[in-house]
Structure formats: C-alpha cells, structure tokens
CSV table of C-alpha atoms in Angstrom, one decimal:
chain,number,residue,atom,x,y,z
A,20,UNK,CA,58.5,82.8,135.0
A,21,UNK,CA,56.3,80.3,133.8
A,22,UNK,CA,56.9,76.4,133.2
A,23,UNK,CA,57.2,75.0,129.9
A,24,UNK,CA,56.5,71.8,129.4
A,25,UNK,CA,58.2,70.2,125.9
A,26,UNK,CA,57.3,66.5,124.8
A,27,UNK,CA,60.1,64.3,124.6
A,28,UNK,CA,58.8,61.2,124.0
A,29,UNK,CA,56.3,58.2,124.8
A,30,UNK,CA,58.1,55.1,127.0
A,31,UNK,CA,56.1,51.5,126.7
A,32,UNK,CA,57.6,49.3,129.3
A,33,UNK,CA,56.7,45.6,129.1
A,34,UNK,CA,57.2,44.0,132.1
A,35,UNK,CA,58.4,40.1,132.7
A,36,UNK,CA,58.7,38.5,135.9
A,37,UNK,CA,57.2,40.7,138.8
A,38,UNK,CA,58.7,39.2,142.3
A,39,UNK,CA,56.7,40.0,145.6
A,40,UNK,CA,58.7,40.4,148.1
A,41,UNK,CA,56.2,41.2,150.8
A,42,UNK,CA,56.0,43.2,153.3
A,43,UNK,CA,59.0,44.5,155.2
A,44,UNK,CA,59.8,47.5,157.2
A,45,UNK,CA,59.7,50.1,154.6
A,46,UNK,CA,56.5,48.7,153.1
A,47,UNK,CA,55.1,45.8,150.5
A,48,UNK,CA,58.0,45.6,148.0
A,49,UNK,CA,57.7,44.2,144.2
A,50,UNK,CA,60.6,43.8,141.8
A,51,UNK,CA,59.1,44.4,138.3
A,52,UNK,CA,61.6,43.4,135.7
A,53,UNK,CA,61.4,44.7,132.6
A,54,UNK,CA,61.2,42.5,129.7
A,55,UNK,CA,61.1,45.1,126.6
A,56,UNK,CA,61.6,49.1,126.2
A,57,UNK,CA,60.4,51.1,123.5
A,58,UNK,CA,60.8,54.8,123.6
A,59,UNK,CA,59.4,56.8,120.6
A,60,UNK,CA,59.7,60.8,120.4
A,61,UNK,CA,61.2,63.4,117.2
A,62,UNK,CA,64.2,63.9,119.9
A,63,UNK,CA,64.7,60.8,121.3
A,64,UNK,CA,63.4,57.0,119.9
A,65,UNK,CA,65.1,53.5,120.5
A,66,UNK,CA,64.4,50.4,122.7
A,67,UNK,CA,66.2,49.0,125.7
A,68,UNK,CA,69.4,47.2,126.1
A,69,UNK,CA,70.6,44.9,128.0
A,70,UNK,CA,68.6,43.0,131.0
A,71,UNK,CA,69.2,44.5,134.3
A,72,UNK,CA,65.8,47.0,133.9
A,73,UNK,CA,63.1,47.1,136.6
A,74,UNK,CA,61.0,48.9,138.8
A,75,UNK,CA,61.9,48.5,142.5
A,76,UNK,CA,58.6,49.5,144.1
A,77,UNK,CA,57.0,49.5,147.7
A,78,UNK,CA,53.7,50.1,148.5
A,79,UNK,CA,52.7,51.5,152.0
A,80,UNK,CA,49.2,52.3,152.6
A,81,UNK,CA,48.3,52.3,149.3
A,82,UNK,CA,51.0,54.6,148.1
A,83,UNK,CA,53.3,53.5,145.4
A,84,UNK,CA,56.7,54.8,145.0
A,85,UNK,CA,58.4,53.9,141.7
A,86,UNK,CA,62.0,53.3,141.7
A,87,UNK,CA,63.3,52.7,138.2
A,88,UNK,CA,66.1,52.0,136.3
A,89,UNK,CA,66.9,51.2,132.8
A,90,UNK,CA,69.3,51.5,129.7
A,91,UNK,CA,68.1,52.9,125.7
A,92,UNK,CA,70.1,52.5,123.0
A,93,UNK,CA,68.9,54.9,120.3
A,94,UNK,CA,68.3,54.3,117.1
A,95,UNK,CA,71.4,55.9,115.8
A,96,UNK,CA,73.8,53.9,118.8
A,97,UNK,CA,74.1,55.6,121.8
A,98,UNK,CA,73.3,54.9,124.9
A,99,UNK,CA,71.3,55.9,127.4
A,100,UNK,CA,70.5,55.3,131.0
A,101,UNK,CA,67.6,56.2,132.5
A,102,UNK,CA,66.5,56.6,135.9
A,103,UNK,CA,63.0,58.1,137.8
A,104,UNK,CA,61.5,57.6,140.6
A,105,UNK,CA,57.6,58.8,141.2
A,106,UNK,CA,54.2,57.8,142.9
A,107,UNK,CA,51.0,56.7,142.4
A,108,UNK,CA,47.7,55.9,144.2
A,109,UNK,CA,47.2,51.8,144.4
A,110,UNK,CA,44.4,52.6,147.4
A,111,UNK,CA,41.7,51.3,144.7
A,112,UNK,CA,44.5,48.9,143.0
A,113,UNK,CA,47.0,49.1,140.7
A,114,UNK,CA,46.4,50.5,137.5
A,115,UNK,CA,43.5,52.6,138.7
A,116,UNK,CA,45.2,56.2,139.0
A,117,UNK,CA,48.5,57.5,136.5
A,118,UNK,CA,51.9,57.0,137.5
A,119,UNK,CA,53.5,60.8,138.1
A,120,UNK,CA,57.5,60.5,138.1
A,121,UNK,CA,60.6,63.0,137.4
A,122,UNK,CA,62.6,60.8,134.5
A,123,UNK,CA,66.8,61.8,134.6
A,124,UNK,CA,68.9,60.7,131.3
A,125,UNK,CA,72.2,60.1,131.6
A,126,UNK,CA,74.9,59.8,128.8
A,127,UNK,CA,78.6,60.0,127.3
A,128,UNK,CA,77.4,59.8,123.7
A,129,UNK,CA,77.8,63.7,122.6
A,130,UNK,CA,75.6,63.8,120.6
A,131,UNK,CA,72.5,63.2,122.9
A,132,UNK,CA,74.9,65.2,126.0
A,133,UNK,CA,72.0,67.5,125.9
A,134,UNK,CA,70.1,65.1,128.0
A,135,UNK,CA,72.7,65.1,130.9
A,136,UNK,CA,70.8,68.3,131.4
A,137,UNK,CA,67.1,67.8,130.9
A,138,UNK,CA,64.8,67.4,133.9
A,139,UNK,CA,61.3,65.2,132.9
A,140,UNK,CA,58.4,64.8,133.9
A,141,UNK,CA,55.9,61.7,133.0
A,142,UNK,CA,52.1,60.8,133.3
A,143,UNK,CA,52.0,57.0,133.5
A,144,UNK,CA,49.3,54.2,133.2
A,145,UNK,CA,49.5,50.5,134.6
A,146,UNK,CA,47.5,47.4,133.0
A,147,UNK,CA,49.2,45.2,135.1
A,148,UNK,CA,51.6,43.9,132.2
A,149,UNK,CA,52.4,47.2,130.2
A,150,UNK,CA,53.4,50.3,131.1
A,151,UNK,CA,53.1,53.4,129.0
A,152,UNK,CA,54.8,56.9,130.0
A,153,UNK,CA,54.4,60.3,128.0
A,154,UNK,CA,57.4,62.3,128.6
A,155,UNK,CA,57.9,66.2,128.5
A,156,UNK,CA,61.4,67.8,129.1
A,157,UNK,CA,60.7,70.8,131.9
A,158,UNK,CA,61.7,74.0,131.0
C-alpha cells in the first residue's frame, strides 16, 4: 500500500514578539508568538483567531523541535484548532534547512468534522519573521 500525499493547503505564520528563554535543562527555549495566520487551500482557507498562538520551541545541539499551537476560523465561520509539532536542523542557523512537522485539526463545526480525522504533513521555511508551511493530508 502506497502513501498518498493530498495538498491541503499553504499556512503563512507571521510571527510577533519571540521571547528567549535560554537555556534550561531540556535545551535553549524560544516562545514565538504569533501575530497573524493565513491559511489558503480549495479545502480549507481562513486566518487565525484570537491571540494565544505560538511556537514553543527548544533547541538542543542544533536541533529544533517545533511545538505549535493555534486557532483558524474559516472563511465560512468555523473554527479550528490546530496543533503540530516537528523538527528542523538550526546547526547552520535558523532558517537554513525546512521545517518537517505532522499538523492535527481539531473541530466541532460539522461541516469541516472531516478534519478530526486527517493526519498532515508540512515542509516549512523560516526567514526569521515569516513562516510559510505547505500542507498535504496523508492518505
């Protein structure tokens, strides 16, 4: 049985303030918050909502996990929450390789309950401000 990867849609994260925490047992830890959310795709399209979205990330030897968390509203009104976590390689800095993570989607709006069940993958570059993800559903 082979994969099958489906594109869901494109993410562009603008981030706000990033807060280093510094380095701590578990590794070098940044809180990126995010200021704005756009997510564009035939199945799926709206921006975020609300303002508790960021990227909880640590960084040990050069290894970046992603921890993120977020809410869309569609264009249509639902809501959405979205959550992935992922790595990348900052040996060479940030920004310098993509961003692979494993996007969830969460919802009670029926009409998007199809997401409750969709597993994602994403490619993801870093320009130290912006974030852009292309999403595909697995399948």
């Amino acid at each position: 049985m082979a994969i099958e990867l489906v594109p869901l849609c494109d993410i562009d994260i603008t981030l706000s303030e990033q807060v280093m925490v510094g380095q701590g047992p578990s590794g070098f830890r940044v809180v990126a918050e995010i200021g704005s959310i756009v997510v564009e795709g035939d199945r799926l399209r709206g921006t975020g909502k609300g303002t508790s979205g960021a990227d909880w990330l640590t960084v040990v030897d050069g290894i970046c996990t992603v921890d993120v968390r977020f809410t869309v509203e569609t264009h249509d009104g639902a809501l959405v929450y979205v959550s992935y976590t992922g790595r990348s390689d900052f040996r060479e800095g940030p920004g310098v390789h993509p961003i692979y993570a494993a996007p969830l989607f969460e919802t009670g709006d029926e009409r998007y309950a199809w997401l409750n069940l969709v597993q994602a993958v994403s490619k993801g570059t870093f320009d130290g401000t912006n974030v852009r993800y292309e999403v595909a559903e697995v399948r």
